[in-house]
Short mmCIF file of C-alpha atoms (C1' of nucleotides) in Angstrom, two decimals:
data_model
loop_
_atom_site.label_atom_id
_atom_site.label_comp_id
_atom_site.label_asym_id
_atom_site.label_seq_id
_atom_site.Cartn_x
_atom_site.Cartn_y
_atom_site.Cartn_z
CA UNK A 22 129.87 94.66 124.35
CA UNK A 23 129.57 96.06 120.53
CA UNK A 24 129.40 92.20 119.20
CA UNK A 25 128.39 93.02 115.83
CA UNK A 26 126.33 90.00 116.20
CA UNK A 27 122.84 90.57 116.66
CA UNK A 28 119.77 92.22 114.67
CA UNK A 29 118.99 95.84 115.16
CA UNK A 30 115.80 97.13 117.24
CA UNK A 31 114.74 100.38 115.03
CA UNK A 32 114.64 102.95 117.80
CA UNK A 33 112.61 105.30 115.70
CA UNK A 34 110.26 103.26 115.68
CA UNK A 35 109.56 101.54 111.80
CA UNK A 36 107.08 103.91 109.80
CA UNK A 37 103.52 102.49 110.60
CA UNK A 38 103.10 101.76 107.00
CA UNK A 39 102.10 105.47 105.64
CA UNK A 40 100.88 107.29 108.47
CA UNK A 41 103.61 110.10 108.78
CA UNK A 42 104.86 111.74 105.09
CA UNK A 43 107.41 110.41 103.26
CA UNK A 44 110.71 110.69 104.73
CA UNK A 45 113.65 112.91 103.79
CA UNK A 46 116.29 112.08 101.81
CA UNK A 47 118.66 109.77 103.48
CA UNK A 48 115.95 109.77 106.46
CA UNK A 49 114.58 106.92 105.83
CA UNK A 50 115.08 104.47 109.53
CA UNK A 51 114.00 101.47 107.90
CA UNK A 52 116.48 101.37 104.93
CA UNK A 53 119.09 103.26 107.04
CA UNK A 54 118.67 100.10 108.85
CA UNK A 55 118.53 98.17 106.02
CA UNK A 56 121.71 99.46 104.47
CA UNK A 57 123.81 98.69 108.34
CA UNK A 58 122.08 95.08 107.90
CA UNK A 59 123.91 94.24 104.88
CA UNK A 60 126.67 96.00 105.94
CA UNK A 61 126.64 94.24 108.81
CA UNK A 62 126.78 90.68 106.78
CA UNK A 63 129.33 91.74 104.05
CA UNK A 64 131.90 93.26 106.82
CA UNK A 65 131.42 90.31 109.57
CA UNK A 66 131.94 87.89 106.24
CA UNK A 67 135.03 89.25 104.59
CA UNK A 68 136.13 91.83 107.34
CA UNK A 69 136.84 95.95 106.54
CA UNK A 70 139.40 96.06 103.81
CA UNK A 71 137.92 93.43 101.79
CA UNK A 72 134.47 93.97 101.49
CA UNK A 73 133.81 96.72 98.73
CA UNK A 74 130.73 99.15 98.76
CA UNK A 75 129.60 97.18 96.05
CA UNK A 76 129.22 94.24 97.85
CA UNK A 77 127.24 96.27 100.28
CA UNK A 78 125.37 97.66 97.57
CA UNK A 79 124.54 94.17 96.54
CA UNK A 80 123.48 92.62 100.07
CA UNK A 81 121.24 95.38 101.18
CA UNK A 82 119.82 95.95 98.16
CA UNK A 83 120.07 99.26 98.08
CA UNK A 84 121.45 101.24 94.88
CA UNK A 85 125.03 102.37 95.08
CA UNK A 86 123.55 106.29 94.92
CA UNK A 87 120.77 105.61 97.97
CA UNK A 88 123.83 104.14 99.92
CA UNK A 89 125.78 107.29 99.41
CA UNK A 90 122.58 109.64 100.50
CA UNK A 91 123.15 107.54 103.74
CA UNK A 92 126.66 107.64 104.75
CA UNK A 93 129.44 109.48 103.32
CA UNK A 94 131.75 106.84 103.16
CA UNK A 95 133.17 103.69 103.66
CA UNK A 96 134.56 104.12 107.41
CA UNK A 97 130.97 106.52 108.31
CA UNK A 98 129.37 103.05 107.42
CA UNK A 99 131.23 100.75 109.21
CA UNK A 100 131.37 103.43 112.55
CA UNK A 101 127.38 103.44 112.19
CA UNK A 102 127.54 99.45 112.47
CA UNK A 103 129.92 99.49 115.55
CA UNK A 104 127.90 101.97 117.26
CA UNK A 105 124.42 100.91 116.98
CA UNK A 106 124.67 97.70 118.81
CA UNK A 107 125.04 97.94 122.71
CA UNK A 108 124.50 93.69 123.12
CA UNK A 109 121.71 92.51 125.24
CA UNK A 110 124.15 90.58 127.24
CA UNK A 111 124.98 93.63 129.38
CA UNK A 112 121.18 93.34 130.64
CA UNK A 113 121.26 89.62 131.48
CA UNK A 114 124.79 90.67 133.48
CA UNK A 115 122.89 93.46 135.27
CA UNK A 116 120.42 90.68 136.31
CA UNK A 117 122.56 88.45 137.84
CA UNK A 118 124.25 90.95 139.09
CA UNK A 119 121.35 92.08 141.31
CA UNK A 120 120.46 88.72 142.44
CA UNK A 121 120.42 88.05 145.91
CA UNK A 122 122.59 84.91 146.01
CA UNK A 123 126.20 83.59 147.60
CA UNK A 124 129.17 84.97 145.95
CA UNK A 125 130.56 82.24 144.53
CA UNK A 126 127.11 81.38 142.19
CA UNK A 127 127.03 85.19 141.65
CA UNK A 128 130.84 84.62 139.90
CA UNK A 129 130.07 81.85 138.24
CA UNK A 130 126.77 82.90 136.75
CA UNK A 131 128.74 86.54 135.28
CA UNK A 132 131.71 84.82 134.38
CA UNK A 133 129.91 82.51 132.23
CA UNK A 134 127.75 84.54 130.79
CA UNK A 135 130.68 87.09 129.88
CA UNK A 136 132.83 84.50 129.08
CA UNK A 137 130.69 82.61 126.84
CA UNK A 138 129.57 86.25 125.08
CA UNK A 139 133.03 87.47 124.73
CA UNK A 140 134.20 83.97 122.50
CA UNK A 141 131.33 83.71 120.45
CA UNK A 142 131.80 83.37 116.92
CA UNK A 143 130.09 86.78 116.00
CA UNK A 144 131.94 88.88 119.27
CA UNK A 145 135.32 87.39 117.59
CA UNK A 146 134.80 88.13 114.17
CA UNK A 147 133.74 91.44 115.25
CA UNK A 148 136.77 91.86 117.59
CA UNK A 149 139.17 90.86 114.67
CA UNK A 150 137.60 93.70 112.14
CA UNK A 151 138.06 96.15 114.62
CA UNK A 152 141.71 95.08 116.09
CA UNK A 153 142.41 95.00 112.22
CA UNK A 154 141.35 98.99 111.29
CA UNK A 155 143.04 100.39 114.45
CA UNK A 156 145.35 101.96 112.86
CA UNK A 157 143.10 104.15 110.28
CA UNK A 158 140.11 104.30 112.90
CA UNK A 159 142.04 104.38 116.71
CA UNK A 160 139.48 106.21 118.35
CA UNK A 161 136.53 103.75 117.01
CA UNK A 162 138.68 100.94 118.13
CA UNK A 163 138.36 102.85 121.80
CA UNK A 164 135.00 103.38 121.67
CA UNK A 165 134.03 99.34 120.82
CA UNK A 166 136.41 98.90 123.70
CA UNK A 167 135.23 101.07 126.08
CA UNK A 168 131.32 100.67 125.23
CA UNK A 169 132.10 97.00 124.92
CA UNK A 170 134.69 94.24 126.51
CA UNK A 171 134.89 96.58 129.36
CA UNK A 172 131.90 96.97 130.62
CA UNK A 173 132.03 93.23 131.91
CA UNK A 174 134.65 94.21 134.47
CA UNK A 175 132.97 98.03 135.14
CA UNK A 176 129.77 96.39 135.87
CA UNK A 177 131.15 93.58 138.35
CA UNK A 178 133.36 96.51 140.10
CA UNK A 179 130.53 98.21 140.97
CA UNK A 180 128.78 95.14 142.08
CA UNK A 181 132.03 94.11 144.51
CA UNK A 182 131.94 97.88 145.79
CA UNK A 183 128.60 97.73 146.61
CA UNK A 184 129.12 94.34 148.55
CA UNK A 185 132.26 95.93 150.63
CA UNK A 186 129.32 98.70 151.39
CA UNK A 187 126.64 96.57 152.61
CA UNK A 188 130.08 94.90 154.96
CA UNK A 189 129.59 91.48 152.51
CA UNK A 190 133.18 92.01 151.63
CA UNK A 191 136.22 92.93 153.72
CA UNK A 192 137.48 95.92 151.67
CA UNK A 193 139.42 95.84 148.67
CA UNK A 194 142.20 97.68 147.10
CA UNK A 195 141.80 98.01 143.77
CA UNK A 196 138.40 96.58 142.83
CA UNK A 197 138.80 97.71 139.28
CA UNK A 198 141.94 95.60 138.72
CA UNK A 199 140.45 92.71 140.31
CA UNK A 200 137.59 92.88 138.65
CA UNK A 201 139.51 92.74 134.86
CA UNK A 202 141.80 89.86 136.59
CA UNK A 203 138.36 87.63 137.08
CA UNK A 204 136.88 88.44 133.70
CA UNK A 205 140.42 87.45 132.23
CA UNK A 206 140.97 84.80 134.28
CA UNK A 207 137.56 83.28 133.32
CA UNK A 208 138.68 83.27 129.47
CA UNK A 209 142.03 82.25 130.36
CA UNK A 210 143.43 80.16 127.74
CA UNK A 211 140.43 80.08 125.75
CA UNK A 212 140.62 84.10 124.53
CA UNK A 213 143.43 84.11 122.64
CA UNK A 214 143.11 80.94 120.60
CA UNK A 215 139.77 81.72 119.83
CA UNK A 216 141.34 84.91 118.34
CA UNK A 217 143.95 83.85 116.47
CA UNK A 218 141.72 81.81 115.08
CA UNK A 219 143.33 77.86 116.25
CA UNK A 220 140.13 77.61 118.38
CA UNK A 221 138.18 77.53 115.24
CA UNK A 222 134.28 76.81 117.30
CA UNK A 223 133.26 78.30 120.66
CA UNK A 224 134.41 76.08 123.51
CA UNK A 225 131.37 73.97 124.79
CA UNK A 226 128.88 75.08 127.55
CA UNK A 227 131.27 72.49 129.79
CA UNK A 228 134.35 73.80 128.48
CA UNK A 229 133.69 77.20 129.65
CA UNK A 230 132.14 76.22 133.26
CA UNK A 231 135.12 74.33 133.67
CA UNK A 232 137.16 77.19 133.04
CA UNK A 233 135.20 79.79 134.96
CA UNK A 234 134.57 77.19 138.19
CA UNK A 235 138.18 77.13 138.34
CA UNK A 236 138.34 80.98 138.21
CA UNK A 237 136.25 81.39 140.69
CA UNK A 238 137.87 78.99 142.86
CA UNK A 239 140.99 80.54 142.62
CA UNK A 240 139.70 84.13 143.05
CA UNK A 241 137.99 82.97 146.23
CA UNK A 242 141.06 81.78 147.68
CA UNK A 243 143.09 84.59 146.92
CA UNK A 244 140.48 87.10 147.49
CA UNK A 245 137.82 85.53 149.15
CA UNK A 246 138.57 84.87 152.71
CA UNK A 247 136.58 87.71 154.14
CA UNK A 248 132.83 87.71 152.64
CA UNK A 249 129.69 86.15 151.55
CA UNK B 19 157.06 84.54 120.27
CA UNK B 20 156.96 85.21 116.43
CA UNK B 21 156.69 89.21 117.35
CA UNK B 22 157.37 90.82 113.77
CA UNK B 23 160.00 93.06 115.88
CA UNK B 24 163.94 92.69 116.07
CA UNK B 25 166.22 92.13 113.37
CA UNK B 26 167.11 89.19 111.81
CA UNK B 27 170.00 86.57 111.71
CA UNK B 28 171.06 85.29 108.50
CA UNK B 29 170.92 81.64 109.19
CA UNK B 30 173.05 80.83 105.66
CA UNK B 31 175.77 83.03 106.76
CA UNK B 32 176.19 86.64 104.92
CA UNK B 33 178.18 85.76 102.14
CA UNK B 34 181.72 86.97 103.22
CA UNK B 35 182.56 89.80 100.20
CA UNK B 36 182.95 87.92 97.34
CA UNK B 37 184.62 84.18 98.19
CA UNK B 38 181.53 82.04 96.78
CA UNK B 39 180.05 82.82 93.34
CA UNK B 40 177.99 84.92 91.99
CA UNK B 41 174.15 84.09 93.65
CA UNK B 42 171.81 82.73 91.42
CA UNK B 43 168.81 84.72 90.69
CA UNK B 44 166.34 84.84 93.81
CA UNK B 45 169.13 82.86 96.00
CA UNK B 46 171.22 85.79 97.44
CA UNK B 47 170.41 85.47 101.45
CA UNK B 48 171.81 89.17 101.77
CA UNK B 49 168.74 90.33 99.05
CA UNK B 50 166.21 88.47 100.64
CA UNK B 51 166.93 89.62 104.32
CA UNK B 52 167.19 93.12 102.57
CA UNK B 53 163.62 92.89 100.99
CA UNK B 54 162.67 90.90 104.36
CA UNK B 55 163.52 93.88 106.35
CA UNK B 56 162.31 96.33 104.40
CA UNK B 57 158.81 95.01 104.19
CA UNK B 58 158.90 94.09 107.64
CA UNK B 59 158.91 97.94 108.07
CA UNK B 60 156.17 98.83 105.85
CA UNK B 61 153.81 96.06 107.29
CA UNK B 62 154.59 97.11 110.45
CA UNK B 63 153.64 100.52 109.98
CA UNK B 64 150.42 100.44 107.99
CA UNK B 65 149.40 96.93 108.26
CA UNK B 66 148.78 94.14 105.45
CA UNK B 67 146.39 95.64 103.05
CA UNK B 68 147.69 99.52 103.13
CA UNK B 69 151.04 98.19 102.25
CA UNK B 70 151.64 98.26 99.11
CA UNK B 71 154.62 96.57 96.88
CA UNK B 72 155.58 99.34 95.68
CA UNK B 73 155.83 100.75 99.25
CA UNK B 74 158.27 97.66 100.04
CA UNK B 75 160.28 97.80 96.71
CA UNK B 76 161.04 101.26 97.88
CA UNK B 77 161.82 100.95 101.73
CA UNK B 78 163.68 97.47 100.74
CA UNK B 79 166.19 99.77 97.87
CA UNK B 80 165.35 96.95 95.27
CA UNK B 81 162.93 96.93 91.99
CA UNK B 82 160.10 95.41 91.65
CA UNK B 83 161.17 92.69 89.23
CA UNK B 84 163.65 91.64 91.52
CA UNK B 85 161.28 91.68 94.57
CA UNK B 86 158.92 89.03 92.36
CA UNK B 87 161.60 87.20 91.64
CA UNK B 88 162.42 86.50 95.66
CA UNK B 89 158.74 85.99 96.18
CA UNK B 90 155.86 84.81 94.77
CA UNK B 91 153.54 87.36 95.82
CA UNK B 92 152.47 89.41 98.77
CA UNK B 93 151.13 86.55 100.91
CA UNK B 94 153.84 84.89 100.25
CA UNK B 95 155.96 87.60 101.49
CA UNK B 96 154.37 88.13 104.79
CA UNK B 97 154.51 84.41 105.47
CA UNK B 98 158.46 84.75 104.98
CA UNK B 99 158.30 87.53 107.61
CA UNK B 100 155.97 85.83 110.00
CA UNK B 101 157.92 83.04 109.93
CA UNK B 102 161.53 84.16 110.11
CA UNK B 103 161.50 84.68 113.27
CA UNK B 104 161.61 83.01 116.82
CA UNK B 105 162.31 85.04 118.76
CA UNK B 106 165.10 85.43 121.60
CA UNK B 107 162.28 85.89 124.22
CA UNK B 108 162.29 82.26 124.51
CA UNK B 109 165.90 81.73 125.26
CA UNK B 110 165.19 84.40 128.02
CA UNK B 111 162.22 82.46 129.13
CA UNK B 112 163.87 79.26 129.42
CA UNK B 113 166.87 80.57 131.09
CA UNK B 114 164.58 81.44 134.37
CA UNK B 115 162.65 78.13 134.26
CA UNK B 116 166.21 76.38 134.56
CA UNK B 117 167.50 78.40 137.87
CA UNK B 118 167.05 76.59 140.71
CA UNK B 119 164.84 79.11 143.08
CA UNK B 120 161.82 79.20 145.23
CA UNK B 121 158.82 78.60 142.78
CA UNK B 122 157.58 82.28 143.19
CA UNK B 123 160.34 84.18 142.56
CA UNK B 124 160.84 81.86 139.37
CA UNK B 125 157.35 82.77 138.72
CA UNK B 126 157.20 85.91 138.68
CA UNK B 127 160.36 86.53 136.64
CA UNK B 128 158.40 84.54 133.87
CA UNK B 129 155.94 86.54 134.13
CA UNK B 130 157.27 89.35 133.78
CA UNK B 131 159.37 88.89 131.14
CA UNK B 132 156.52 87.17 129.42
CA UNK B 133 154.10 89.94 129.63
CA UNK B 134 156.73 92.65 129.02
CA UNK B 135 157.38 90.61 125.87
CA UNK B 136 153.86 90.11 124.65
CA UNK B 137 152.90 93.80 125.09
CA UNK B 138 155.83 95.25 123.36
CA UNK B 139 155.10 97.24 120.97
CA UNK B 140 156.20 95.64 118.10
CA UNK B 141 154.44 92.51 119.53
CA UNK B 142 151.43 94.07 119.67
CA UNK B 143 151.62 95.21 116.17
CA UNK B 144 152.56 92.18 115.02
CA UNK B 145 149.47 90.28 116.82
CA UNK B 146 147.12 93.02 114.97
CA UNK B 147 148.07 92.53 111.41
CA UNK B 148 148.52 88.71 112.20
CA UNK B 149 144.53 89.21 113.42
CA UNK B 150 143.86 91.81 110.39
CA UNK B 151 144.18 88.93 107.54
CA UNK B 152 142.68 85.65 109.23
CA UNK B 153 140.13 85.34 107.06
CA UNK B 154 142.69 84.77 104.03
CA UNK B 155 145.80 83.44 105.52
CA UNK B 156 144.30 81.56 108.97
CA UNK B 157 146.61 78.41 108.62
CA UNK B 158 149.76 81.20 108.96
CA UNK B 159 147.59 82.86 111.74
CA UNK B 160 147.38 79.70 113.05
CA UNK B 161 151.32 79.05 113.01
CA UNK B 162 151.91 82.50 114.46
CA UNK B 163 149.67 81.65 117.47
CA UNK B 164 151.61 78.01 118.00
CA UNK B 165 155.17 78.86 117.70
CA UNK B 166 154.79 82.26 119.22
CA UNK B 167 152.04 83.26 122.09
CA UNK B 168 151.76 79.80 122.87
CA UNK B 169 154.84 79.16 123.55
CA UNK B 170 155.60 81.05 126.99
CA UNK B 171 153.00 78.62 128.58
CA UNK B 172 153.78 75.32 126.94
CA UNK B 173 157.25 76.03 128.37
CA UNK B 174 155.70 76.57 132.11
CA UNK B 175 153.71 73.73 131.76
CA UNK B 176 156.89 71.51 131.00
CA UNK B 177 158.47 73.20 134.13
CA UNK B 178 156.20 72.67 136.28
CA UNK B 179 155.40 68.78 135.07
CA UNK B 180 159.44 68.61 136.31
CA UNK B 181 158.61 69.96 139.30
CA UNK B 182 156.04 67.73 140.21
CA UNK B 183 158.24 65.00 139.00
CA UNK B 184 160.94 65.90 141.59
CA UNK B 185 158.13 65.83 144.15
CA UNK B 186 158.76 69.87 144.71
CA UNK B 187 155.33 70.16 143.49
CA UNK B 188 152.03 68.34 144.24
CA UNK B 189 150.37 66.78 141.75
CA UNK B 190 148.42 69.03 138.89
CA UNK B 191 145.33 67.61 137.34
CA UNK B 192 145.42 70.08 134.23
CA UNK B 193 149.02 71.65 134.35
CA UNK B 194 148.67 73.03 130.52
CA UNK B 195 145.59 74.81 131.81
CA UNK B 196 147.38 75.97 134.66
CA UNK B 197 149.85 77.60 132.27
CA UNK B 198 147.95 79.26 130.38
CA UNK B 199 145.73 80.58 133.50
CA UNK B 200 149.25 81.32 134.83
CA UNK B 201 149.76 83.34 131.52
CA UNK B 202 146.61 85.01 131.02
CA UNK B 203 146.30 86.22 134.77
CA UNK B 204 149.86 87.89 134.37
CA UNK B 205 148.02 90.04 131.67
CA UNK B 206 145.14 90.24 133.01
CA UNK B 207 143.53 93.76 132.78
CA UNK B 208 146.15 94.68 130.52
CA UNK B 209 146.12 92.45 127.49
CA UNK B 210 143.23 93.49 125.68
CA UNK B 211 143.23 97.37 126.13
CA UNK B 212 146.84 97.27 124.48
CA UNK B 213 145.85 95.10 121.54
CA UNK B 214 142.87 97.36 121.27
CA UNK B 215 144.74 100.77 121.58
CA UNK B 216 143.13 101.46 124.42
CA UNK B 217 146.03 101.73 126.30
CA UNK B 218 148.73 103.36 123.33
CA UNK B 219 151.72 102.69 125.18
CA UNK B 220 152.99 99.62 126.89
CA UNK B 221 152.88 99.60 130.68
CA UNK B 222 155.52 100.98 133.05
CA UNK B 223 157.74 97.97 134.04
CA UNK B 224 156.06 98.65 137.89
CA UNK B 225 152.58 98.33 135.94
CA UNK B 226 153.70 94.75 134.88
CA UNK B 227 155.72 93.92 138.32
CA UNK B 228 152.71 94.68 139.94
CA UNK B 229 150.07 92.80 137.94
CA UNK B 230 152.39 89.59 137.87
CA UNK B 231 153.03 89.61 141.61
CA UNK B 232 148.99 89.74 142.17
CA UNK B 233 149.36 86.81 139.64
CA UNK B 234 152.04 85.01 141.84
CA UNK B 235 149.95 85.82 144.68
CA UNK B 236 147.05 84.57 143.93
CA UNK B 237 148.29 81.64 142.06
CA UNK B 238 150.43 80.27 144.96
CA UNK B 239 147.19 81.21 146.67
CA UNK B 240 145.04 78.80 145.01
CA UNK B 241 147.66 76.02 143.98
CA UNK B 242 150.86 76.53 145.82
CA UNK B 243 150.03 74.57 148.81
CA UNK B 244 151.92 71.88 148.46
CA UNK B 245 155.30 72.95 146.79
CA UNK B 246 158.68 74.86 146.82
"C1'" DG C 23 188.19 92.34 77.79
"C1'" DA C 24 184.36 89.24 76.41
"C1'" DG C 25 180.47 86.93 77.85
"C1'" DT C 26 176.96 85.72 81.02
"C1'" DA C 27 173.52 86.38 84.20
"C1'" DA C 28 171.23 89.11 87.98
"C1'" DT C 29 169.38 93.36 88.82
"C1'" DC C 30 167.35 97.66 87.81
"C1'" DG C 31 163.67 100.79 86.64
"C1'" DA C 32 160.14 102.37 84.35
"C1'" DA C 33 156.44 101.56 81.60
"C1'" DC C 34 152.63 98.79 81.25
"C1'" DC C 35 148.39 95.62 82.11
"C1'" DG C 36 143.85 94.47 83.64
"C1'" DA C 37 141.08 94.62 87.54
"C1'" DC C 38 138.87 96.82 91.01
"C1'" DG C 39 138.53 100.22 94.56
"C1'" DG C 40 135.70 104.33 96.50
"C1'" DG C 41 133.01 107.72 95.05
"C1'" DT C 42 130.01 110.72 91.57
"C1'" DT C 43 126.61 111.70 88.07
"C1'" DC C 44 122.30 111.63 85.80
"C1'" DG C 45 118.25 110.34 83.45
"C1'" DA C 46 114.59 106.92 84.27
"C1'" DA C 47 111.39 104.87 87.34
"C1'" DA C 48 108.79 104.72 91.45
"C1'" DT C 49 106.13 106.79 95.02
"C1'" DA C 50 103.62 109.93 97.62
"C1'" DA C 51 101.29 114.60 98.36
"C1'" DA C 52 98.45 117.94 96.12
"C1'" DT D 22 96.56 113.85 87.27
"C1'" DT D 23 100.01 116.72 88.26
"C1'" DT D 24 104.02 117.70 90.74
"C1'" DA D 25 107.79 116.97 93.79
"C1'" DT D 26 111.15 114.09 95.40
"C1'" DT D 27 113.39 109.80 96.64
"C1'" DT D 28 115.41 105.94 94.75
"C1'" DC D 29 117.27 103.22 91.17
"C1'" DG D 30 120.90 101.57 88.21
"C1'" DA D 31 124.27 101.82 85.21
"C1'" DA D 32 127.80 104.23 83.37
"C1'" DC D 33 131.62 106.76 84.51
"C1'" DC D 34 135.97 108.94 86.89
"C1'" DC D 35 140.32 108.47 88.49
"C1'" DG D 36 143.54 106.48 91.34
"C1'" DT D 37 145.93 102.43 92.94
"C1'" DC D 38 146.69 97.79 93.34
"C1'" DG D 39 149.23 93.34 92.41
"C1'" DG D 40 151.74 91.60 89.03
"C1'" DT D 41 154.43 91.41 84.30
"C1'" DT D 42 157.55 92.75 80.74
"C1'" DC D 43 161.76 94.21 78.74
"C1'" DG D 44 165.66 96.77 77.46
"C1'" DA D 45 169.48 99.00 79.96
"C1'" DT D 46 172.83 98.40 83.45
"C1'" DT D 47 175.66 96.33 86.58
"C1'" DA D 48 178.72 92.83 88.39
"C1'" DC D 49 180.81 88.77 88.27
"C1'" DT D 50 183.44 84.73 85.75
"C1'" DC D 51 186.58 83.17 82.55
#
DNA sequence: GAGTAATCGAACCGACGGGTTCGAAATAAA
DNA sequence: TTTATTTCGAACCCGTCGGTTCGATTACTC
């Protein structure tokens, strides 16, 4: 998902130090990514509504003109932030994912790498901002959505389709709903705390295998009686 | 829950047209639901920060100075709201855990009452804004997480600690983080596209019937061997 | 009816918000 | 070096915010 967490990869590849010409106005890749860096900070730090442009201003280190050569406003900014990121975890899910192994380690494995993703202190703080602007940006809130918690539960879908293909799986009925019942069953009691904040760390490594063993244990006996 | 959404009771009684004196100045309960319930509008609608006071002194019908006289400041305010309320939910809640049924029908009528509750609407909204302004108030978000979500599952745990009591129920190991699982999985799939607008209105009471009764299933599935 | 106290309402305060402007400085191409 | 252009940085604009003040008004008590 969108975790506002991690550093930015340049896709444009950073200027190789005065090869090309000078960029355009506003064209700049490395301080365009240098302004959404400390964006990034001030808005994970103090969330939307409190952090002012000239915070921003401040921690990028960028004048308050340059900034405005960049993005038109305050929401363009914090849109560009959301946006940029598609999280590496998604790739280490896709890899276990593909891994030729019994169903039960294949759960395990996704659930706690999803699991442990999803609560981490930068996907939360991100989350919050986000839940916290819905009602002036809805359709961003969608997209981080969309592009982010759920691909989890797309991704293992897929994978449990693909299984009832190859006859590893006696068919299922709705693979989509089952698949969002494991991911939430795997942060059960852990999501929601760690939202609102009275979970105020990440659960521990055991915490979380705890939680998604039993997930998986209970998914396998509802579901489970037919495959692997 | 705390859910920011049905009116409120006057606990001191509404003074009964003139029999006691005149209220002192910031001690009139009738003014302060008044201002209460007029703010609890305007937060509702555009969230903590886009709310002004002067928005509330004019949906509450009452001037400024007065409205600083009843409370400190907006923070302040917002507590008072937050905390007004417990809702009737739990009176619901507890009403089903006390009738003396087979453990899956009981089950799945707190479920679905729970989840209907929790994805309300005006729950939902509430949970947002509650989420919006952790960063500054996170002891009140705190509060709001204990005596509201939390609730629903520290009841079921009790229940179900009765249960195995009355040997109707083999031993749990972890029966608060069976309530909570029990919780979660009745949202599961649901949950987080609501709070995230993904899903703009609440689900169809068959939506929720069905999800819960999965929940039942699988629950009884993977725990229910040795009861009812 | 006189007196007292709560409320009103509108003006006011200082701070800060997002956003703009513009000349000076820096940098690169020519 | 000249020229073109991006960036800087600080001042500035204007609106709004939370919060205060204060005289006028209302409503109650005696």
């Amino acid at each position: 998902m969108s975790d506002l967490g991690e550093a930015a990869d340049i896709e444009d590849g950073k200027r190789p130090e005065g090869c090309g010409g000078r960029p355009a106005a506003g064209e700049d890749p490395v301080k365009r990514e240098q302004i959404l860096d400390g964006a990034h900070r001030v808005f994970m730090r103090m969330g939307f509504d409190a952090s002012s442009m000239n915070d921003i201003t401040r921690e990028a280190g960028v004048s308050k003109g340059t900034l405005y050569v960049y993005f038109r406003n305050k929401e363009d900014l914090f849109a560009a932030i959301i946006q940029r990121q598609k999280s590496k975890i998604f790739e280490k899910l896709r890899e276990i994912l593909e891994e030729d192994r019994p169903l039960a380690e294949v759960l395990h494995d996704f659930g706690t790498a999803f699991t442990t993703h999803l609560l981490s202190e930068t996907a939360i703080r991100g989350q919050r901002i986000v839940i916290g602007v819905i009602d002036r940006m809805p359709e961003l809130a969608s997209t981080f959505f969309q592009t982010g918690t759920n691909t989890g539960p797309v991704m293992l879908c897929n994978f449990l389709e693909k299984q009832v293909a190859r006859g590893r799986l006696k068919p299922i009925e709705d693979p989509m709903m089952i698949s969002r019942q494991f991911g939430d069953l795997c942060m059960a009691g852990l999501y929601r705390p760690r939202l609102f904040g009275e979970m105020r760390e990440p659960p521990s490594a055991e915490r979380i295998e705890k939680n998604v063993a039993s997930a998986v244990r209970l998914f396998l006996g509802g579901y489970g009686a037919g495959g692997a």
